[in-house]
Amino acid sequence: MIENGILGIVGILTGTVILISTLGFIYFMRSAYRYGSRDEANKFFGSYMFNNPKRYIIAFLFLVLAGMSLSIGFIFAFIASFFMSPLVIWELLSSVSLIALAGFFVTFTSIDHPKSFLNYIAFLKAKNKKK
């Protein structure tokens, strides 16, 4: 019972983090498309990734961790289903997967450091007003 509560809390927290970071990224892309061009948005995002390579290496390591924990969960839960309830395995590995996915979304979308994205949107708005 306690494990279900822990999984529920982890699920709510990570789901909220993923939702906020995804909405922030959608806002950035929508603003870049609205006030600039697709090429400018691609150049900015590409240069941001190029200038912050450690951030994106960490982001994709989180994604790899999430994928590995899901695949291990599938394998061991299937094997364990012959001997015991596989829910215990899924509670642990799905929590790891959700946390890793939230880590990926936060680092990939830079929601933890949005200043550069917001500055870029302000730059595009100012540039758009001059036209």
MMTF fields as JSON, N, C-alpha, C and O atoms, coordinates in Angstrom:
{
  "mmtfVersion": "1.0.0",
  "mmtfProducer": "UNKNOWN",
  "numBonds": 523,
  "numAtoms": 524,
  "numGroups": 131,
  "numChains": 1,
  "numModels": 1,
  "chainsPerModel": [1],
  "groupsPerChain": [131],
  "chainIdList": ["A"],
  "bondAtomList": [4, 2, 8, 6, 12, 10, 16, 14, 20, 18, 24, 22, 28, 26, 32, 30, 36, 34, 40, 38, 44, 42, 48, 46, 52, 50, 56, 54, 60, 58, 64, 62, 68, 66, 72, 70, 76, 74, 80, 78, 84, 82, 88, 86, 92, 90, 96, 94, 100, 98, 104, 102, 108, 106, 112, 110, 116, 114, 120, 118, 124, 122, 128, 126, 132, 130, 136, 134, 140, 138, 144, 142, 148, 146, 152, 150, 156, 154, 160, 158, 164, 162, 168, 166, 172, 170, 176, 174, 180, 178, 184, 182, 188, 186, 192, 190, 196, 194, 200, 198, 204, 202, 208, 206, 212, 210, 216, 214, 220, 218, 224, 222, 228, 226, 232, 230, 236, 234, 240, 238, 244, 242, 248, 246, 252, 250, 256, 254, 260, 258, 264, 262, 268, 266, 272, 270, 276, 274, 280, 278, 284, 282, 288, 286, 292, 290, 296, 294, 300, 298, 304, 302, 308, 306, 312, 310, 316, 314, 320, 318, 324, 322, 328, 326, 332, 330, 336, 334, 340, 338, 344, 342, 348, 346, 352, 350, 356, 354, 360, 358, 364, 362, 368, 366, 372, 370, 376, 374, 380, 378, 384, 382, 388, 386, 392, 390, 396, 394, 400, 398, 404, 402, 408, 406, 412, 410, 416, 414, 420, 418, 424, 422, 428, 426, 432, 430, 436, 434, 440, 438, 444, 442, 448, 446, 452, 450, 456, 454, 460, 458, 464, 462, 468, 466, 472, 470, 476, 474, 480, 478, 484, 482, 488, 486, 492, 490, 496, 494, 500, 498, 504, 502, 508, 506, 512, 510, 516, 514, 520, 518],
  "bondOrderList": [1, 1, 1, 1, 1, 1, 1, 1, 1, 1, 1, 1, 1, 1, 1, 1, 1, 1, 1, 1, 1, 1, 1, 1, 1, 1, 1, 1, 1, 1, 1, 1, 1, 1, 1, 1, 1, 1, 1, 1, 1, 1, 1, 1, 1, 1, 1, 1, 1, 1, 1, 1, 1, 1, 1, 1, 1, 1, 1, 1, 1, 1, 1, 1, 1, 1, 1, 1, 1, 1, 1, 1, 1, 1, 1, 1, 1, 1, 1, 1, 1, 1, 1, 1, 1, 1, 1, 1, 1, 1, 1, 1, 1, 1, 1, 1, 1, 1, 1, 1, 1, 1, 1, 1, 1, 1, 1, 1, 1, 1, 1, 1, 1, 1, 1, 1, 1, 1, 1, 1, 1, 1, 1, 1, 1, 1, 1, 1, 1, 1],
  "groupList": [{"groupName": "MET", "atomNameList": ["N", "CA", "C", "O"], "elementList": ["N", "C", "C", "O"], "formalChargeList": [0, 0, 0, 0], "bondAtomList": [1, 0, 2, 1, 3, 2], "bondOrderList": [1, 1, 2], "singleLetterCode": "M", "chemCompType": "L-PEPTIDE LINKING"}, {"groupName": "ILE", "atomNameList": ["N", "CA", "C", "O"], "elementList": ["N", "C", "C", "O"], "formalChargeList": [0, 0, 0, 0], "bondAtomList": [1, 0, 2, 1, 3, 2], "bondOrderList": [1, 1, 2], "singleLetterCode": "I", "chemCompType": "L-PEPTIDE LINKING"}, {"groupName": "GLU", "atomNameList": ["N", "CA", "C", "O"], "elementList": ["N", "C", "C", "O"], "formalChargeList": [0, 0, 0, 0], "bondAtomList": [1, 0, 2, 1, 3, 2], "bondOrderList": [1, 1, 2], "singleLetterCode": "E", "chemCompType": "L-PEPTIDE LINKING"}, {"groupName": "ASN", "atomNameList": ["N", "CA", "C", "O"], "elementList": ["N", "C", "C", "O"], "formalChargeList": [0, 0, 0, 0], "bondAtomList": [1, 0, 2, 1, 3, 2], "bondOrderList": [1, 1, 2], "singleLetterCode": "N", "chemCompType": "L-PEPTIDE LINKING"}, {"groupName": "GLY", "atomNameList": ["N", "CA", "C", "O"], "elementList": ["N", "C", "C", "O"], "formalChargeList": [0, 0, 0, 0], "bondAtomList": [1, 0, 2, 1, 3, 2], "bondOrderList": [1, 1, 2], "singleLetterCode": "G", "chemCompType": "PEPTIDE LINKING"}, {"groupName": "LEU", "atomNameList": ["N", "CA", "C", "O"], "elementList": ["N", "C", "C", "O"], "formalChargeList": [0, 0, 0, 0], "bondAtomList": [1, 0, 2, 1, 3, 2], "bondOrderList": [1, 1, 2], "singleLetterCode": "L", "chemCompType": "L-PEPTIDE LINKING"}, {"groupName": "VAL", "atomNameList": ["N", "CA", "C", "O"], "elementList": ["N", "C", "C", "O"], "formalChargeList": [0, 0, 0, 0], "bondAtomList": [1, 0, 2, 1, 3, 2], "bondOrderList": [1, 1, 2], "singleLetterCode": "V", "chemCompType": "L-PEPTIDE LINKING"}, {"groupName": "THR", "atomNameList": ["N", "CA", "C", "O"], "elementList": ["N", "C", "C", "O"], "formalChargeList": [0, 0, 0, 0], "bondAtomList": [1, 0, 2, 1, 3, 2], "bondOrderList": [1, 1, 2], "singleLetterCode": "T", "chemCompType": "L-PEPTIDE LINKING"}, {"groupName": "SER", "atomNameList": ["N", "CA", "C", "O"], "elementList": ["N", "C", "C", "O"], "formalChargeList": [0, 0, 0, 0], "bondAtomList": [1, 0, 2, 1, 3, 2], "bondOrderList": [1, 1, 2], "singleLetterCode": "S", "chemCompType": "L-PEPTIDE LINKING"}, {"groupName": "PHE", "atomNameList": ["N", "CA", "C", "O"], "elementList": ["N", "C", "C", "O"], "formalChargeList": [0, 0, 0, 0], "bondAtomList": [1, 0, 2, 1, 3, 2], "bondOrderList": [1, 1, 2], "singleLetterCode": "F", "chemCompType": "L-PEPTIDE LINKING"}, {"groupName": "TYR", "atomNameList": ["N", "CA", "C", "O"], "elementList": ["N", "C", "C", "O"], "formalChargeList": [0, 0, 0, 0], "bondAtomList": [1, 0, 2, 1, 3, 2], "bondOrderList": [1, 1, 2], "singleLetterCode": "Y", "chemCompType": "L-PEPTIDE LINKING"}, {"groupName": "ARG", "atomNameList": ["N", "CA", "C", "O"], "elementList": ["N", "C", "C", "O"], "formalChargeList": [0, 0, 0, 0], "bondAtomList": [1, 0, 2, 1, 3, 2], "bondOrderList": [1, 1, 2], "singleLetterCode": "R", "chemCompType": "L-PEPTIDE LINKING"}, {"groupName": "ALA", "atomNameList": ["N", "CA", "C", "O"], "elementList": ["N", "C", "C", "O"], "formalChargeList": [0, 0, 0, 0], "bondAtomList": [1, 0, 2, 1, 3, 2], "bondOrderList": [1, 1, 2], "singleLetterCode": "A", "chemCompType": "L-PEPTIDE LINKING"}, {"groupName": "ASP", "atomNameList": ["N", "CA", "C", "O"], "elementList": ["N", "C", "C", "O"], "formalChargeList": [0, 0, 0, 0], "bondAtomList": [1, 0, 2, 1, 3, 2], "bondOrderList": [1, 1, 2], "singleLetterCode": "D", "chemCompType": "L-PEPTIDE LINKING"}, {"groupName": "LYS", "atomNameList": ["N", "CA", "C", "O"], "elementList": ["N", "C", "C", "O"], "formalChargeList": [0, 0, 0, 0], "bondAtomList": [1, 0, 2, 1, 3, 2], "bondOrderList": [1, 1, 2], "singleLetterCode": "K", "chemCompType": "L-PEPTIDE LINKING"}, {"groupName": "PRO", "atomNameList": ["N", "CA", "C", "O"], "elementList": ["N", "C", "C", "O"], "formalChargeList": [0, 0, 0, 0], "bondAtomList": [1, 0, 2, 1, 3, 2], "bondOrderList": [1, 1, 2], "singleLetterCode": "P", "chemCompType": "L-PEPTIDE LINKING"}, {"groupName": "TRP", "atomNameList": ["N", "CA", "C", "O"], "elementList": ["N", "C", "C", "O"], "formalChargeList": [0, 0, 0, 0], "bondAtomList": [1, 0, 2, 1, 3, 2], "bondOrderList": [1, 1, 2], "singleLetterCode": "W", "chemCompType": "L-PEPTIDE LINKING"}, {"groupName": "HIS", "atomNameList": ["N", "CA", "C", "O"], "elementList": ["N", "C", "C", "O"], "formalChargeList": [0, 0, 0, 0], "bondAtomList": [1, 0, 2, 1, 3, 2], "bondOrderList": [1, 1, 2], "singleLetterCode": "H", "chemCompType": "L-PEPTIDE LINKING"}],
  "groupTypeList": [0, 1, 2, 3, 4, 1, 5, 4, 1, 6, 4, 1, 5, 7, 4, 7, 6, 1, 5, 1, 8, 7, 5, 4, 9, 1, 10, 9, 0, 11, 8, 12, 10, 11, 10, 4, 8, 11, 13, 2, 12, 3, 14, 9, 9, 4, 8, 10, 0, 9, 3, 3, 15, 14, 11, 10, 1, 1, 12, 9, 5, 9, 5, 6, 5, 12, 4, 0, 8, 5, 8, 1, 4, 9, 1, 9, 12, 9, 1, 12, 8, 9, 9, 0, 8, 15, 5, 6, 1, 16, 2, 5, 5, 8, 8, 6, 8, 5, 1, 12, 5, 12, 4, 9, 9, 6, 7, 9, 7, 8, 1, 13, 17, 15, 14, 8, 9, 5, 3, 10, 1, 12, 9, 5, 14, 12, 14, 3, 14, 14, 14],
  "groupIdList": [1, 2, 3, 4, 5, 6, 7, 8, 9, 10, 11, 12, 13, 14, 15, 16, 17, 18, 19, 20, 21, 22, 23, 24, 25, 26, 27, 28, 29, 30, 31, 32, 33, 34, 35, 36, 37, 38, 39, 40, 41, 42, 43, 44, 45, 46, 47, 48, 49, 50, 51, 52, 53, 54, 55, 56, 57, 58, 59, 60, 61, 62, 63, 64, 65, 66, 67, 68, 69, 70, 71, 72, 73, 74, 75, 76, 77, 78, 79, 80, 81, 82, 83, 84, 85, 86, 87, 88, 89, 90, 91, 92, 93, 94, 95, 96, 97, 98, 99, 100, 101, 102, 103, 104, 105, 106, 107, 108, 109, 110, 111, 112, 113, 114, 115, 116, 117, 118, 119, 120, 121, 122, 123, 124, 125, 126, 127, 128, 129, 130, 131],
  "secStructList": [7, 2, 2, 2, 2, 2, 2, 2, 2, 2, 2, 2, 2, 2, 2, 2, 2, 2, 2, 2, 2, 2, 2, 2, 2, 2, 2, 2, 2, 2, 2, 2, 2, 2, 2, 1, 7, 2, 2, 2, 2, 2, 2, 2, 2, 2, 2, 2, 2, 2, 2, 7, 2, 2, 2, 2, 2, 2, 2, 2, 2, 2, 2, 2, 2, 2, 2, 2, 2, 2, 2, 2, 2, 2, 2, 2, 2, 2, 2, 2, 6, 6, 6, 1, 7, 6, 2, 2, 2, 2, 2, 2, 2, 2, 2, 2, 2, 2, 2, 2, 2, 2, 2, 2, 2, 2, 2, 2, 2, 6, 6, 6, 1, 6, 2, 2, 2, 2, 2, 2, 2, 2, 2, 2, 2, 2, 2, 2, 2, 2, 7],
  "xCoordList": [0.81, 0.0, 0.852, 0.551, 1.906, 2.768, 3.429, 3.597, 3.81, 4.451, 3.514, 3.951, 2.218, 1.259, 1.163, 1.043, 1.214, 1.182, 2.422, 2.346, 3.56, 4.81, 4.775, 5.155, 4.318, 4.221, 3.241, 3.482, 2.141, 1.172, 1.764, 1.545, 2.515, 3.149, 4.199, 4.26, 5.021, 6.038, 5.364, 5.826, 4.279, 3.57, 2.986, 3.08, 2.382, 1.792, 2.884, 2.743, 3.963, 5.037, 5.719, 5.923, 6.071, 6.764, 5.836, 6.27, 4.578, 3.623, 3.471, 3.379, 3.445, 3.353, 4.593, 4.491, 5.761, 7.017, 7.06, 7.438, 6.672, 6.678, 5.685, 5.989, 4.502, 3.494, 3.976, 3.831, 4.544, 5.033, 6.163, 6.17, 7.116, 8.241, 7.793, 8.303, 6.851, 6.354, 5.572, 5.73, 4.735, 4.004, 4.958, 4.736, 6.006, 7.007, 7.69, 7.928, 8.005, 8.66, 7.71, 8.127, 6.434, 5.44, 5.297, 5.198, 5.288, 5.203, 6.399, 6.245, 7.577, 8.779, 8.691, 8.961, 8.314, 8.254, 7.158, 7.351, 6.024, 4.93, 5.342, 5.068, 5.994, 6.447, 7.512, 7.499, 8.438, 9.486, 8.874, 9.333, 7.855, 7.2, 6.39, 6.362, 5.738, 4.871, 5.665, 5.304, 6.732, 7.477, 8.71, 9.275, 9.12, 10.316, 10.023, 8.926, 10.997, 10.802, 11.243, 11.883, 10.892, 11.276, 12.798, 13.37, 13.435, 14.895, 15.556, 16.532, 15.016, 15.575, 15.41, 16.322, 14.253, 14.024, 14.977, 15.536, 15.163, 16.088, 17.52, 18.265, 17.909, 19.264, 19.469, 20.504, 18.469, 18.614, 18.703, 19.597, 17.773, 17.764, 19.016, 19.581, 19.45, 20.671, 21.901, 22.768, 21.984, 23.144, 23.093, 24.133, 21.878, 21.768, 22.235, 22.917, 21.864, 22.323, 23.829, 24.512, 24.355, 25.788, 26.59, 27.676, 26.054, 26.767, 26.567, 27.266, 25.641, 25.402, 25.395, 24.391, 26.505, 26.477, 26.29, 25.669, 26.81, 26.663, 25.198, 24.761, 24.439, 23.009, 22.291, 21.465, 22.6, 21.89, 22.425, 21.684, 23.67, 24.17, 23.452, 23.023, 23.316, 22.591, 21.131, 20.569, 20.514, 19.112, 18.95, 18.039, 19.82, 19.671, 20.096, 19.628, 20.961, 21.252, 20.014, 19.748, 19.252, 17.988, 17.034, 16.354, 16.988, 16.105, 16.531, 15.686, 17.829, 18.34, 17.998, 17.601, 18.147, 17.809, 16.327, 15.966, 15.472, 14.033, 13.731, 12.959, 14.33, 14.113, 14.622, 13.972, 15.791, 16.346, 15.486, 15.246, 15.022, 14.202, 12.874, 12.352, 12.321, 11.09, 11.329, 10.539, 12.411, 12.674, 12.998, 12.546, 13.761, 14.054, 12.759, 12.538, 11.911, 10.625, 9.777, 9.182, 9.714, 8.946, 9.488, 8.725, 10.788, 11.405, 11.181, 10.685, 11.547, 11.451, 10.015, 9.71, 9.126, 7.724, 7.112, 6.295, 7.489, 6.989, 7.505, 6.744, 8.782, 9.358, 8.736, 8.392, 8.592, 8.06, 6.584, 6.092, 5.872, 4.441, 4.176, 3.064, 5.176, 5.027, 5.177, 4.692, 5.845, 6.164, 5.477, 5.154, 5.259, 4.71, 4.005, 3.933, 3.495, 2.854, 3.93, 4.828, 3.854, 4.876, 4.7, 5.497, 3.684, 3.443, 4.577, 4.859, 5.229, 6.34, 7.466, 8.048, 7.767, 8.82, 8.413, 9.224, 7.139, 6.67, 6.65, 6.919, 6.334, 6.323, 7.702, 7.838, 8.71, 10.079, 10.57, 11.024, 10.483, 11.059, 10.245, 10.804, 8.947, 8.182, 8.464, 8.449, 8.722, 9.119, 10.443, 10.584, 11.408, 12.699, 12.498, 13.095, 11.664, 11.413, 10.74, 11.118, 9.747, 9.067, 9.999, 9.975, 10.812, 11.76, 12.772, 13.106, 13.262, 14.22, 13.57, 14.208, 12.318, 11.617, 11.427, 11.585, 11.088, 10.957, 12.305, 12.367, 13.383, 14.72, 15.05, 15.651, 14.667, 14.892, 14.147, 14.735, 12.865, 12.071, 12.579, 12.603, 12.981, 13.475, 14.786, 14.946, 15.719, 17.007, 16.907, 17.583, 16.085, 15.975, 15.284, 15.706, 14.236, 13.496, 14.049, 13.6, 15.004, 15.649, 14.654, 14.827, 13.63, 12.656, 13.314, 12.868, 14.358, 15.062, 15.904, 16.349, 16.124, 16.889, 16.28, 16.891, 15.08, 14.365, 14.79, 14.258, 15.727, 16.079, 16.503, 16.092, 17.301, 17.776, 16.629, 16.587, 15.696, 14.553, 13.674, 13.226, 13.424, 12.579, 13.249, 12.579, 14.564, 15.294, 15.191, 15.053, 15.26, 15.145, 13.752, 13.623, 12.714, 11.351, 11.184, 10.559, 11.74, 11.681, 12.412, 11.957, 13.554, 14.297, 13.462, 13.433, 12.786, 11.952, 10.776, 10.43, 10.158, 9.037, 9.499, 8.828, 10.653, 11.192, 11.548, 11.311, 12.105, 12.472, 11.216, 11.212, 10.164, 8.911, 8.217, 7.563, 8.348, 7.731, 8.39, 7.738, 9.678, 10.398, 9.927, 10.071, 9.372, 8.949, 7.731, 7.257],
  "yCoordList": [-1.201, 0.0, 1.263, 2.218, 1.268, 2.45, 2.693, 3.837, 1.583, 1.734, 2.395, 3.201, 2.057, 2.686, 4.185, 4.965, 4.591, 6.019, 6.739, 7.851, 6.087, 6.68, 6.812, 7.847, 5.761, 5.815, 6.898, 7.593, 7.046, 8.092, 9.478, 10.338, 9.705, 11.015, 11.282, 12.379, 10.279, 10.424, 10.711, 11.565, 10.007, 10.215, 11.613, 12.244, 12.102, 13.449, 14.505, 15.412, 14.397, 15.39, 15.384, 16.439, 14.2, 14.152, 14.534, 15.175, 14.155, 14.563, 16.068, 16.648, 16.704, 18.166, 18.816, 19.783, 18.291, 18.833, 18.682, 19.614, 17.51, 17.275, 18.207, 18.762, 18.381, 19.261, 20.709, 21.367, 21.207, 22.591, 22.8, 23.791, 21.875, 22.05, 21.943, 22.663, 21.059, 20.937, 22.179, 22.662, 22.704, 23.926, 25.102, 25.921, 25.191, 26.236, 26.116, 27.123, 24.915, 24.7, 25.025, 25.598, 24.66, 24.989, 26.508, 27.04, 27.198, 28.659, 29.258, 30.179, 28.737, 29.224, 29.015, 29.935, 27.812, 27.509, 28.321, 28.797, 28.482, 29.272, 30.737, 31.366, 31.268, 32.663, 32.853, 33.842, 31.902, 32.0, 31.945, 32.644, 31.133, 31.036, 32.3, 32.779, 32.832, 33.997, 35.276, 36.06, 35.486, 36.739, 36.654, 37.682, 35.489, 35.331, 34.392, 34.39, 33.613, 32.622, 31.265, 31.159, 30.266, 28.914, 28.77, 28.124, 29.365, 29.297, 29.961, 29.442, 31.12, 31.798, 30.956, 30.88, 30.325, 29.465, 28.277, 27.916, 27.667, 26.54, 26.967, 26.245, 28.147, 28.645, 28.902, 28.543, 29.53, 29.817, 28.53, 28.371, 27.609, 26.382, 25.558, 24.964, 25.518, 24.794, 25.408, 24.691, 26.756, 27.399, 27.244, 27.131, 27.237, 27.029, 25.623, 25.433, 24.639, 23.271, 23.172, 22.499, 23.844, 23.792, 24.459, 23.996, 25.545, 26.269, 25.659, 26.044, 24.73, 24.064, 22.544, 21.892, 21.979, 20.545, 19.645, 18.588, 20.037, 19.188, 19.036, 17.957, 20.128, 20.089, 19.046, 18.288, 19.005, 18.099, 16.679, 15.733, 16.504, 15.158, 14.601, 13.447, 15.408, 14.975, 14.681, 13.695, 15.529, 15.309, 13.953, 13.198, 13.639, 12.374, 11.19, 10.075, 11.392, 10.316, 10.017, 8.856, 11.058, 10.834, 10.014, 9.116, 10.326, 9.601, 8.14, 7.246, 7.9, 6.532, 5.783, 4.618, 6.441, 5.819, 5.453, 4.379, 6.344, 6.061, 4.853, 3.975, 4.81, 3.686, 2.369, 1.332, 2.423, 1.203, 0.704, -0.497, 1.618, 1.171, 0.603, -0.337, 1.161, 0.587, -0.799, -1.716, -0.952, -2.265, -3.308, -4.449, -2.942, -3.875, -4.214, -5.358, -3.201, -3.442, -4.434, -5.334, -4.28, -5.227, -6.642, -7.584, -6.788, -8.118, -8.767, -9.891, -8.057, -8.661, -8.82, -9.765, -7.917, -8.071, -9.28, -9.984, -9.528, -10.709, -11.983, -12.929, -12.012, -13.191, -13.374, -14.492, -12.287, -12.369, -12.752, -13.253, -12.523, -12.836, -14.326, -14.713, -15.175, -16.61, -16.994, -18.047, -16.153, -16.518, -15.639, -16.104, -14.386, -13.431, -12.305, -12.319, -11.349, -10.204, -9.264, -8.865, -8.908, -8.038, -6.564, -5.731, -6.227, -4.826, -4.204, -3.014, -4.995, -4.461, -3.989, -2.925, -4.791, -4.428, -3.175, -2.27, -3.124, -1.975, -0.712, 0.372, -0.829, 0.365, 0.999, 2.22, 0.176, 0.689, 1.221, 2.362, 0.417, 0.804, 1.878, 2.674, 1.909, 2.996, 4.309, 5.363, 4.264, 5.492, 6.014, 7.213, 5.128, 5.526, 6.096, 7.113, 5.445, 5.903, 7.27, 8.133, 7.476, 8.77, 9.89, 10.985, 9.613, 10.632, 10.963, 12.13, 9.935, 10.166, 10.933, 11.79, 10.632, 11.364, 12.82, 13.708, 13.07, 14.457, 15.167, 16.328, 14.481, 15.058, 15.386, 16.426, 14.512, 14.785, 16.042, 16.927, 16.124, 17.272, 18.581, 19.606, 18.555, 19.786, 20.227, 21.402, 19.308, 19.705, 20.005, 20.913, 19.271, 19.5, 20.824, 21.552, 21.137, 22.369, 23.56, 24.686, 23.343, 24.4, 25.195, 26.398, 24.539, 25.195, 25.611, 26.562, 24.913, 25.29, 26.553, 27.153, 26.961, 28.178, 28.85, 28.852, 29.42, 29.926, 31.315, 31.816, 31.946, 33.331, 33.512, 34.476, 32.619, 32.779, 32.666, 33.413, 31.744, 31.627, 32.867, 33.361, 33.371, 34.557, 35.789, 36.632, 35.897, 36.992, 36.911, 37.929, 35.706, 35.527, 35.915, 36.554, 35.543, 35.918, 37.436, 38.017, 38.084, 39.549, 40.181, 41.184, 39.596, 40.08, 39.959, 40.879, 38.83, 38.638, 39.603, 40.136, 39.831, 40.783, 42.185, 42.884, 42.593, 43.916, 44.012, 45.042, 42.961, 42.927, 42.983, 43.619, 42.317, 42.281, 43.639, 43.995, 44.404, 45.743, 46.725, 47.648, 46.528, 47.432, 47.289, 48.219, 46.15, 45.894, 46.657, 46.547],
  "zCoordList": [0.0, 0.0, 0.0, -0.715, 0.795, 0.866, -0.485, -0.907, -1.173, -2.476, -3.475, -4.297, -3.41, -4.325, -4.075, -5.019, -2.813, -2.486, -2.99, -3.511, -2.827, -3.311, -4.832, -5.377, -5.514, -6.972, -7.405, -8.391, -6.679, -7.001, -6.86, -7.713, -5.79, -5.576, -6.653, -7.209, -6.944, -7.995, -9.331, -10.088, -9.625, -10.878, -10.991, -12.044, -9.914, -9.934, -10.103, -10.924, -9.339, -9.421, -10.783, -11.383, -11.269, -12.556, -13.701, -14.658, -13.618, -14.641, -14.701, -15.783, -13.532, -13.478, -14.069, -14.824, -13.731, -14.271, -15.783, -16.492, -16.28, -17.725, -18.417, -19.472, -17.83, -18.425, -18.485, -19.515, -17.392, -17.359, -18.36, -19.089, -18.4, -19.322, -20.771, -21.629, -21.056, -22.426, -22.834, -23.956, -21.949, -22.254, -22.469, -23.361, -21.668, -21.862, -23.205, -23.873, -23.606, -24.891, -26.043, -27.049, -25.899, -26.92, -27.039, -28.145, -25.902, -25.924, -26.655, -27.456, -26.38, -27.051, -28.56, -29.332, -28.981, -30.406, -31.092, -32.211, -30.441, -31.008, -31.153, -32.175, -30.138, -30.194, -31.257, -31.99, -31.339, -32.353, -33.748, -34.652, -33.93, -35.237, -35.528, -36.662, -34.507, -34.689, -34.955, -35.833, -34.209, -34.31, -35.185, -35.559, -35.505, -36.327, -37.474, -38.033, -37.809, -38.856, -38.325, -37.279, -39.053, -38.664, -38.672, -37.794, -39.649, -39.737, -38.528, -37.986, -38.103, -36.933, -35.675, -34.852, -35.523, -34.355, -34.368, -33.333, -35.541, -35.649, -35.358, -34.695, -35.857, -35.606, -34.121, -33.558, -33.483, -32.062, -31.256, -30.425, -31.505, -30.718, -30.988, -30.069, -32.244, -32.586, -31.942, -31.441, -31.952, -31.324, -29.81, -29.16, -29.241, -27.787, -27.42, -26.413, -28.239, -27.983, -28.175, -27.402, -29.206, -29.49, -28.365, -28.018, -27.799, -26.747, -25.358, -24.421, -25.203, -23.921, -24.103, -23.817, -24.576, -24.904, -23.681, -23.793, -22.524, -21.338, -20.956, -20.555, -21.084, -20.759, -21.613, -21.104, -22.901, -23.797, -23.709, -23.978, -23.346, -23.071, -21.854, -21.86, -20.814, -19.611, -19.957, -19.48, -20.782, -21.168, -21.84, -21.5, -22.784, -23.481, -22.627, -22.861, -21.652, -20.691, -19.842, -19.528, -19.466, -18.765, -19.634, -19.14, -20.922, -21.826, -21.958, -21.996, -22.029, -22.091, -20.808, -20.857, -19.659, -18.379, -18.331, -17.851, -18.826, -18.844, -19.732, -19.347, -20.9, -21.807, -21.241, -21.37, -20.614, -20.022, -18.869, -18.747, -18.026, -16.892, -17.374, -16.775, -18.446, -19.002, -19.584, -19.358, -20.33, -20.933, -19.869, -19.97, -18.87, -17.77, -17.027, -16.63, -16.848, -16.203, -16.972, -16.378, -18.296, -19.108, -18.953, -18.735, -19.065, -19.009, -17.645, -17.565, -16.565, -15.241, -14.77, -14.043, -15.168, -14.781, -15.48, -14.886, -16.714, -17.418, -16.762, -16.557, -16.435, -15.777, -14.393, -14.011, -13.647, -12.284, -12.263, -11.253, -13.369, -13.379, -13.214, -12.854, -13.47, -13.261, -11.795, -11.38, -11.003, -9.626, -8.583, -7.49, -8.916, -7.95, -8.699, -9.928, -7.971, -8.596, -9.143, -8.402, -10.419, -11.008, -10.644, -11.076, -9.864, -9.536, -8.736, -8.882, -7.892, -7.092, -8.007, -7.794, -9.027, -9.976, -10.746, -10.94, -11.188, -11.955, -11.124, -11.642, -9.835, -8.987, -8.906, -8.983, -8.751, -8.656, -10.006, -10.091, -11.042, -12.329, -13.047, -13.802, -12.823, -13.444, -12.746, -13.382, -11.435, -10.737, -11.277, -11.521, -11.463, -12.036, -13.435, -13.786, -14.226, -15.585, -15.605, -16.397, -14.745, -14.708, -14.264, -14.825, -13.265, -12.793, -13.884, -14.092, -14.581, -15.664, -16.818, -17.429, -17.115, -18.17, -17.793, -18.631, -16.54, -16.082, -16.176, -16.581, -15.806, -15.934, -17.374, -17.648, -18.305, -19.72, -20.154, -20.775, -19.833, -20.275, -19.67, -20.35, -18.415, -17.786, -18.427, -18.756, -18.606, -19.173, -20.662, -21.146, -21.397, -22.837, -23.14, -24.038, -22.403, -22.681, -21.913, -22.128, -21.031, -20.242, -19.403, -19.207, -18.915, -18.052, -16.737, -16.095, -16.34, -15.116, -15.309, -14.331, -16.558, -16.858, -18.09, -19.158, -17.948, -19.122, -19.583, -20.574, -18.895, -19.207, -20.662, -21.307, -21.174, -22.56, -23.553, -24.531, -23.32, -24.214, -24.152, -25.187, -22.961, -22.819, -23.42, -24.015, -23.267, -23.9, -25.427, -26.104, -25.948, -27.392, -27.88, -28.924, -27.146, -27.524, -27.476, -28.363, -26.445, -26.367, -27.543, -28.093, -27.934, -29.102, -30.37, -31.187, -30.536, -31.723, -31.746, -32.8, -30.584, -30.52, -30.897, -31.656, -30.361, -30.686, -32.162, -32.792, -32.709, -34.122, -34.998, -36.052, -34.553, -35.304, -35.303, -36.284, -34.217, -34.131, -35.096, -35.585, -35.372, -36.277, -37.711, -38.504, -38.052, -39.444, -39.819, -40.95]
}
